Amino acid sequence: MIRLKTLAAAAIGTLALIAGTAQAQEFPTKPVRITTPFPAGAGPEAVVRLVAERLQKKWGKPVVVENKPGANGFIAIDQFKRGAPDGHELIHLDNVHLVAYPHLFKKLPYDPVKDFDPIAPLFKTYFFVGVGANSKYKSVGEIVADAKARPGALNYGSWSVGNPVHLGSALLESMTNTQMQHIIYKETSQLYTGVATGELDFALGSLATAGPLQRSGKLKFIAVTGPKRHPAFPDVPTVAESGGPAGYEVTGWTTIAAPKGLPKPVADKIQKDIEEALADPEIKQRYATFGYDVFPVTRDQFNTFIAAESKKYAEVIKRAKVSLD
């Protein structure tokens, strides 16, 4: 009896694989929609549109990017959850949706593990530690030393609670056992202008957001939050090289995700075609403009990375006593 049950289970598994393979060969059979929580014109949104254009050419079916900004991305997620679970409904997620919000909200309108199958990361970007051009701080070590000498006196900024720039700065506090003030600005342009004028002691920023003021000479980058120096800024040290804590790393990234339970052959096809799109020279050129890097990993590696990021930010959020409820 046990052997018969085992054989039956194996047969069912084989049939499911065959069915999934057939679905993958035919996919897509109708227009595909990618819902994004980013507003039109944002760097991450521009990237997903470039990818969608190439997928449309590859698949021979319309691939529509629909912007649903607002409410922490919950509007976009709600629309995605109400769509077809066959891969024709995809979602563009920011890293905060998967690794930060689960620890910031006591109750979420989604389950990051049960509702999504992250298919492929679109990019990874590191941030720079930016200070005003006339700032007295020449290194991260000097910021940390001053923060220890004057608890609560220094400040840093971001555009909301729970974004990578906020939590990355809170991570620096946690790793150096310091206390600083978080100042929220309504817009990123106001945020980095605040750094340039000296209203803020520092802020983390990407090339896309802080780059314009850095290029105009109003901001200076004193460190990069990656494990090595950025090729476009070889003279800017890592945080550790700048006197900050060893092992400090802050990234921003986005991913295309499918509904949980999508047959593996279909998910594999979507992943392969996205990776092929990301290899396009035009997209690589745009990436250089935004300071983005391709993040080539298997889905298992990506899920491991997401779990590690979630654990890291859970500790940071607990230490900082941050909540959005």
CSV table of C-alpha atoms in Angstrom, one decimal:
chain,number,residue,atom,x,y,z
A,1,MET,CA,0.0,0.0,0.0
A,2,ILE,CA,2.8,2.4,0.9
A,3,ARG,CA,4.6,1.6,-2.3
A,4,LEU,CA,1.4,2.3,-4.3
A,5,LYS,CA,1.0,5.6,-2.6
A,6,THR,CA,4.6,6.5,-3.3
A,7,LEU,CA,4.2,5.6,-6.9
A,8,ALA,CA,1.0,7.6,-7.1
A,9,ALA,CA,2.6,10.6,-5.6
A,10,ALA,CA,5.5,10.3,-8.0
A,11,ALA,CA,3.1,10.1,-11.0
A,12,ILE,CA,1.2,13.2,-9.8
A,13,GLY,CA,4.5,15.0,-9.5
A,14,THR,CA,5.6,14.0,-13.0
A,15,LEU,CA,2.2,15.0,-14.5
A,16,ALA,CA,2.5,18.4,-12.7
A,17,LEU,CA,6.0,18.9,-14.1
A,18,ILE,CA,4.8,18.0,-17.6
A,19,ALA,CA,1.9,20.4,-17.3
A,20,GLY,CA,4.2,23.2,-16.0
A,21,THR,CA,6.6,22.6,-18.9
A,22,ALA,CA,3.8,22.9,-21.4
A,23,GLN,CA,2.6,26.1,-19.7
A,24,ALA,CA,6.1,27.5,-19.9
A,25,GLN,CA,6.4,26.8,-23.6
A,26,GLU,CA,3.2,28.6,-24.3
A,27,PHE,CA,3.6,31.4,-21.8
A,28,PRO,CA,2.4,34.1,-22.2
A,29,THR,CA,-0.9,33.4,-23.8
A,30,LYS,CA,-2.3,36.9,-23.1
A,31,PRO,CA,-1.1,40.4,-22.1
A,32,VAL,CA,1.1,40.5,-19.0
A,33,ARG,CA,0.7,43.3,-16.4
A,34,ILE,CA,3.5,44.5,-14.1
A,35,THR,CA,2.2,46.6,-11.3
A,36,THR,CA,4.7,49.0,-9.8
A,37,PRO,CA,4.4,51.0,-6.6
A,38,PHE,CA,6.8,53.6,-8.0
A,39,PRO,CA,5.6,56.9,-9.6
A,40,ALA,CA,6.3,57.5,-13.2
A,41,GLY,CA,9.8,58.8,-13.9
A,42,ALA,CA,11.5,57.3,-10.8
A,43,GLY,CA,14.7,55.5,-11.4
A,44,PRO,CA,13.4,52.0,-10.5
A,45,GLU,CA,10.2,52.6,-12.5
A,46,ALA,CA,12.3,53.6,-15.6
A,47,VAL,CA,14.2,50.3,-15.3
A,48,VAL,CA,11.1,48.2,-15.1
A,49,ARG,CA,9.7,49.9,-18.2
A,50,LEU,CA,12.9,49.1,-20.1
A,51,VAL,CA,12.7,45.5,-19.1
A,52,ALA,CA,9.0,45.4,-20.0
A,53,GLU,CA,9.7,46.7,-23.5
A,54,ARG,CA,12.2,43.9,-24.1
A,55,LEU,CA,9.9,41.2,-22.6
A,56,GLN,CA,7.2,42.4,-25.0
A,57,LYS,CA,9.4,41.9,-28.0
A,58,LYS,CA,10.5,38.5,-26.7
A,59,TRP,CA,7.1,37.3,-25.9
A,60,GLY,CA,5.1,38.8,-28.7
A,61,LYS,CA,2.4,39.9,-26.3
A,62,PRO,CA,1.7,43.3,-24.6
A,63,VAL,CA,3.6,43.8,-21.3
A,64,VAL,CA,2.0,46.7,-19.6
A,65,VAL,CA,3.6,48.5,-16.6
A,66,GLU,CA,0.9,50.1,-14.4
A,67,ASN,CA,1.8,52.7,-11.8
A,68,LYS,CA,0.0,52.4,-8.5
A,69,PRO,CA,2.0,54.6,-6.1
A,70,GLY,CA,1.0,55.5,-2.6
A,71,ALA,CA,0.0,53.9,0.7
A,72,ASN,CA,3.5,52.3,1.2
A,73,GLY,CA,3.0,50.3,-2.0
A,74,PHE,CA,-0.1,48.6,-0.5
A,75,ILE,CA,-2.3,49.8,-3.4
A,76,ALA,CA,-0.1,48.1,-5.9
A,77,ILE,CA,0.1,44.9,-3.8
A,78,ASP,CA,-3.7,44.8,-3.4
A,79,GLN,CA,-4.2,45.0,-7.2
A,80,PHE,CA,-1.6,42.3,-7.7
A,81,LYS,CA,-3.2,39.9,-5.2
A,82,ARG,CA,-6.5,40.2,-7.0
A,83,GLY,CA,-5.0,39.3,-10.3
A,84,ALA,CA,-4.7,35.9,-12.0
A,85,PRO,CA,-2.2,33.6,-10.3
A,86,ASP,CA,-0.8,32.2,-13.6
A,87,GLY,CA,2.2,34.5,-14.2
A,88,HIS,CA,0.3,37.0,-16.4
A,89,GLU,CA,0.1,39.3,-13.3
A,90,LEU,CA,3.5,40.3,-11.9
A,91,ILE,CA,4.6,42.9,-9.4
A,92,HIS,CA,7.6,45.2,-9.0
A,93,LEU,CA,8.6,45.3,-5.4
A,94,ASP,CA,11.0,47.4,-3.5
A,95,ASN,CA,13.3,45.8,-0.9
A,96,VAL,CA,11.3,47.5,2.0
A,97,HIS,CA,8.2,45.5,1.1
A,98,LEU,CA,10.0,42.2,1.7
A,99,VAL,CA,12.6,42.9,4.5
A,100,ALA,CA,11.5,46.1,6.4
A,101,TYR,CA,7.8,46.5,6.5
A,102,PRO,CA,7.2,43.0,8.0
A,103,HIS,CA,9.0,44.3,11.1
A,104,LEU,CA,7.7,47.9,11.0
A,105,PHE,CA,4.0,47.0,10.8
A,106,LYS,CA,2.2,44.9,13.4
A,107,LYS,CA,-0.3,44.0,10.7
A,108,LEU,CA,0.3,44.0,6.9
A,109,PRO,CA,-2.2,43.6,4.1
A,110,TYR,CA,0.0,40.9,2.6
A,111,ASP,CA,2.3,38.1,3.7
A,112,PRO,CA,5.9,38.5,2.2
A,113,VAL,CA,6.5,34.8,2.2
A,114,LYS,CA,3.1,33.3,1.3
A,115,ASP,CA,2.0,35.9,-1.3
A,116,PHE,CA,5.1,36.4,-3.4
A,117,ASP,CA,7.7,34.4,-5.3
A,118,PRO,CA,10.6,36.7,-6.1
A,119,ILE,CA,11.6,35.8,-9.6
A,120,ALA,CA,14.6,38.0,-10.4
A,121,PRO,CA,16.2,41.1,-8.9
A,122,LEU,CA,16.3,44.0,-11.3
A,123,PHE,CA,19.2,45.8,-9.7
A,124,LYS,CA,21.2,46.4,-6.5
A,125,THR,CA,22.6,49.8,-5.6
A,126,TYR,CA,24.8,51.0,-2.8
A,127,PHE,CA,24.6,54.4,-1.2
A,128,PHE,CA,27.1,57.1,-0.5
A,129,VAL,CA,27.5,58.9,2.8
A,130,GLY,CA,27.0,62.5,1.8
A,131,VAL,CA,27.8,65.6,3.7
A,132,GLY,CA,27.8,69.3,2.7
A,133,ALA,CA,30.7,70.6,0.7
A,134,ASN,CA,31.7,72.8,3.6
A,135,SER,CA,31.1,70.2,6.3
A,136,LYS,CA,33.6,69.7,9.0
A,137,TYR,CA,33.3,66.0,8.6
A,138,LYS,CA,35.9,64.4,6.4
A,139,SER,CA,35.2,60.8,7.3
A,140,VAL,CA,32.6,58.5,8.8
A,141,GLY,CA,35.0,58.0,11.7
A,142,GLU,CA,34.7,61.7,12.5
A,143,ILE,CA,30.9,61.5,12.4
A,144,VAL,CA,30.9,58.5,14.8
A,145,ALA,CA,33.3,60.2,17.2
A,146,ASP,CA,31.2,63.4,17.3
A,147,ALA,CA,28.0,61.3,17.8
A,148,LYS,CA,29.6,59.5,20.7
A,149,ALA,CA,30.8,62.8,22.3
A,150,ARG,CA,27.4,64.4,21.8
A,151,PRO,CA,24.6,61.9,22.1
A,152,GLY,CA,21.5,63.0,20.2
A,153,ALA,CA,23.0,66.1,18.8
A,154,LEU,CA,23.8,65.0,15.3
A,155,ASN,CA,21.1,64.4,12.7
A,156,TYR,CA,20.6,62.6,9.4
A,157,GLY,CA,17.7,62.6,7.0
A,158,SER,CA,15.5,60.6,4.7
A,159,TRP,CA,12.1,60.9,3.0
A,160,SER,CA,10.1,58.6,5.2
A,161,VAL,CA,10.2,56.0,8.0
A,162,GLY,CA,11.5,52.6,7.0
A,163,ASN,CA,13.2,53.3,3.7
A,164,PRO,CA,16.8,52.0,3.1
A,165,VAL,CA,18.3,55.5,3.7
A,166,HIS,CA,16.6,55.7,7.1
A,167,LEU,CA,17.3,52.2,8.2
A,168,GLY,CA,20.8,52.3,6.8
A,169,SER,CA,21.5,55.3,8.9
A,170,ALA,CA,19.9,53.6,11.9
A,171,LEU,CA,22.1,50.6,11.2
A,172,LEU,CA,25.2,52.9,11.6
A,173,GLU,CA,23.8,54.0,14.9
A,174,SER,CA,23.3,50.4,16.0
A,175,MET,CA,26.8,49.2,14.9
A,176,THR,CA,28.5,52.2,16.6
A,177,ASN,CA,26.3,52.4,19.7
A,178,THR,CA,25.5,56.0,19.0
A,179,GLN,CA,22.3,58.0,19.1
A,180,MET,CA,21.3,60.5,16.4
A,181,GLN,CA,18.1,62.3,15.2
A,182,HIS,CA,16.2,61.2,12.1
A,183,ILE,CA,14.8,64.1,10.2
A,184,ILE,CA,12.1,63.4,7.6
A,185,TYR,CA,11.8,65.6,4.4
A,186,LYS,CA,8.8,65.4,2.1
A,187,GLU,CA,10.9,65.2,-1.1
A,188,THR,CA,14.4,63.8,-1.9
A,189,SER,CA,15.4,67.1,-3.5
A,190,GLN,CA,14.7,68.9,-0.2
A,191,LEU,CA,16.5,66.2,1.7
A,192,TYR,CA,19.8,66.6,-0.1
A,193,THR,CA,19.5,70.4,-0.3
A,194,GLY,CA,19.3,70.2,3.5
A,195,VAL,CA,22.6,68.3,3.6
A,196,ALA,CA,24.2,70.8,1.2
A,197,THR,CA,23.1,73.8,3.4
A,198,GLY,CA,24.2,72.2,6.6
A,199,GLU,CA,20.7,71.7,8.0
A,200,LEU,CA,21.6,68.0,8.1
A,201,ASP,CA,24.9,66.6,9.3
A,202,PHE,CA,24.7,63.8,6.7
A,203,ALA,CA,22.4,61.5,4.6
A,204,LEU,CA,22.9,58.4,2.6
A,205,GLY,CA,22.2,58.9,-1.1
A,206,SER,CA,22.4,57.1,-4.4
A,207,LEU,CA,23.9,58.5,-7.6
A,208,ALA,CA,20.3,59.1,-8.8
A,209,THR,CA,19.2,61.1,-5.8
A,210,ALA,CA,22.4,62.7,-4.4
A,211,GLY,CA,24.5,62.7,-7.5
A,212,PRO,CA,23.2,65.9,-9.1
A,213,LEU,CA,24.3,68.0,-6.0
A,214,GLN,CA,27.5,66.1,-5.7
A,215,ARG,CA,28.3,66.8,-9.3
A,216,SER,CA,27.5,70.5,-8.8
A,217,GLY,CA,30.0,70.7,-5.9
A,218,LYS,CA,27.4,71.3,-3.2
A,219,LEU,CA,27.8,67.8,-1.7
A,220,LYS,CA,30.7,65.5,-1.1
A,221,PHE,CA,30.8,61.8,-0.7
A,222,ILE,CA,33.0,60.6,2.1
A,223,ALA,CA,32.2,56.9,1.9
A,224,VAL,CA,30.3,54.2,0.0
A,225,THR,CA,28.1,51.7,1.8
A,226,GLY,CA,29.3,48.7,-0.3
A,227,PRO,CA,32.0,46.0,0.5
A,228,LYS,CA,34.4,47.7,-2.0
A,229,ARG,CA,34.9,51.1,-3.6
A,230,HIS,CA,32.6,52.1,-6.4
A,231,PRO,CA,34.3,52.0,-9.8
A,232,ALA,CA,33.0,55.4,-10.7
A,233,PHE,CA,34.4,56.9,-7.5
A,234,PRO,CA,37.7,55.0,-6.8
A,235,ASP,CA,38.8,57.8,-4.4
A,236,VAL,CA,35.8,57.4,-2.2
A,237,PRO,CA,36.6,54.8,0.6
A,238,THR,CA,34.2,52.2,2.0
A,239,VAL,CA,32.6,53.0,5.3
A,240,ALA,CA,35.2,50.7,7.1
A,241,GLU,CA,38.0,52.4,5.3
A,242,SER,CA,36.6,55.8,6.3
A,243,GLY,CA,36.8,54.9,10.0
A,244,GLY,CA,33.3,53.4,10.3
A,245,PRO,CA,32.3,49.9,11.5
A,246,ALA,CA,33.6,46.9,9.6
A,247,GLY,CA,31.0,44.9,7.8
A,248,TYR,CA,28.6,47.8,7.4
A,249,GLU,CA,26.7,47.5,4.1
A,250,VAL,CA,23.5,49.1,2.9
A,251,THR,CA,21.8,48.2,-0.3
A,252,GLY,CA,18.7,49.2,-2.2
A,253,TRP,CA,17.2,46.7,-4.7
A,254,THR,CA,14.0,45.9,-6.5
A,255,THR,CA,12.6,42.6,-7.8
A,256,ILE,CA,9.9,41.3,-10.1
A,257,ALA,CA,7.8,38.9,-8.2
A,258,ALA,CA,5.1,36.4,-9.3
A,259,PRO,CA,2.2,34.9,-7.2
A,260,LYS,CA,3.3,32.2,-4.9
A,261,GLY,CA,2.9,28.7,-6.3
A,262,LEU,CA,3.6,29.6,-9.9
A,263,PRO,CA,4.8,26.4,-11.7
A,264,LYS,CA,8.6,26.2,-11.6
A,265,PRO,CA,9.0,25.9,-15.4
A,266,VAL,CA,7.0,29.1,-15.9
A,267,ALA,CA,8.9,31.0,-13.2
A,268,ASP,CA,12.2,29.7,-14.7
A,269,LYS,CA,11.1,31.1,-18.1
A,270,ILE,CA,10.2,34.5,-16.7
A,271,GLN,CA,13.5,34.6,-14.8
A,272,LYS,CA,15.6,33.7,-17.9
A,273,ASP,CA,13.9,36.2,-20.1
A,274,ILE,CA,14.3,39.0,-17.5
A,275,GLU,CA,18.0,38.2,-17.2
A,276,GLU,CA,18.3,38.3,-21.0
A,277,ALA,CA,16.7,41.7,-21.0
A,278,LEU,CA,19.0,43.0,-18.3
A,279,ALA,CA,22.0,42.0,-20.5
A,280,ASP,CA,20.9,44.5,-23.1
A,281,PRO,CA,23.7,47.2,-23.6
A,282,GLU,CA,21.1,50.0,-23.5
A,283,ILE,CA,19.9,48.9,-20.0
A,284,LYS,CA,23.5,48.6,-18.8
A,285,GLN,CA,24.1,52.2,-20.0
A,286,ARG,CA,21.1,53.4,-18.1
A,287,TYR,CA,22.3,51.5,-15.0
A,288,ALA,CA,25.6,53.3,-15.1
A,289,THR,CA,23.6,56.6,-15.1
A,290,PHE,CA,21.6,55.6,-12.0
A,291,GLY,CA,24.5,53.9,-10.2
A,292,TYR,CA,22.7,50.5,-10.4
A,293,ASP,CA,24.4,47.1,-10.7
A,294,VAL,CA,23.0,43.9,-12.1
A,295,PHE,CA,22.4,41.4,-9.4
A,296,PRO,CA,22.9,37.9,-11.0
A,297,VAL,CA,21.8,35.3,-8.6
A,298,THR,CA,19.7,32.1,-8.6
A,299,ARG,CA,16.3,32.2,-7.0
A,300,ASP,CA,17.6,30.1,-4.1
A,301,GLN,CA,20.5,32.5,-3.6
A,302,PHE,CA,18.1,35.5,-3.9
A,303,ASN,CA,15.8,34.0,-1.3
A,304,THR,CA,18.7,33.4,1.1
A,305,PHE,CA,19.8,37.0,0.6
A,306,ILE,CA,16.3,38.3,1.3
A,307,ALA,CA,16.2,36.2,4.5
A,308,ALA,CA,19.5,37.7,5.7
A,309,GLU,CA,18.4,41.2,4.9
A,310,SER,CA,15.1,40.7,6.8
A,311,LYS,CA,17.0,39.4,9.8
A,312,LYS,CA,19.4,42.4,9.7
A,313,TYR,CA,16.7,45.0,9.5
A,314,ALA,CA,14.5,43.2,12.2
A,315,GLU,CA,17.4,43.8,14.6
A,316,VAL,CA,17.9,47.4,13.5
A,317,ILE,CA,14.2,48.2,13.8
A,318,LYS,CA,13.9,46.6,17.2
A,319,ARG,CA,17.0,48.5,18.5
A,320,ALA,CA,15.7,51.8,17.1
A,321,LYS,CA,12.1,51.2,18.4
A,322,VAL,CA,10.6,52.2,15.1
A,323,SER,CA,7.0,51.4,14.3
A,324,LEU,CA,4.5,52.5,11.6
A,325,ASP,CA,1.4,51.2,13.4
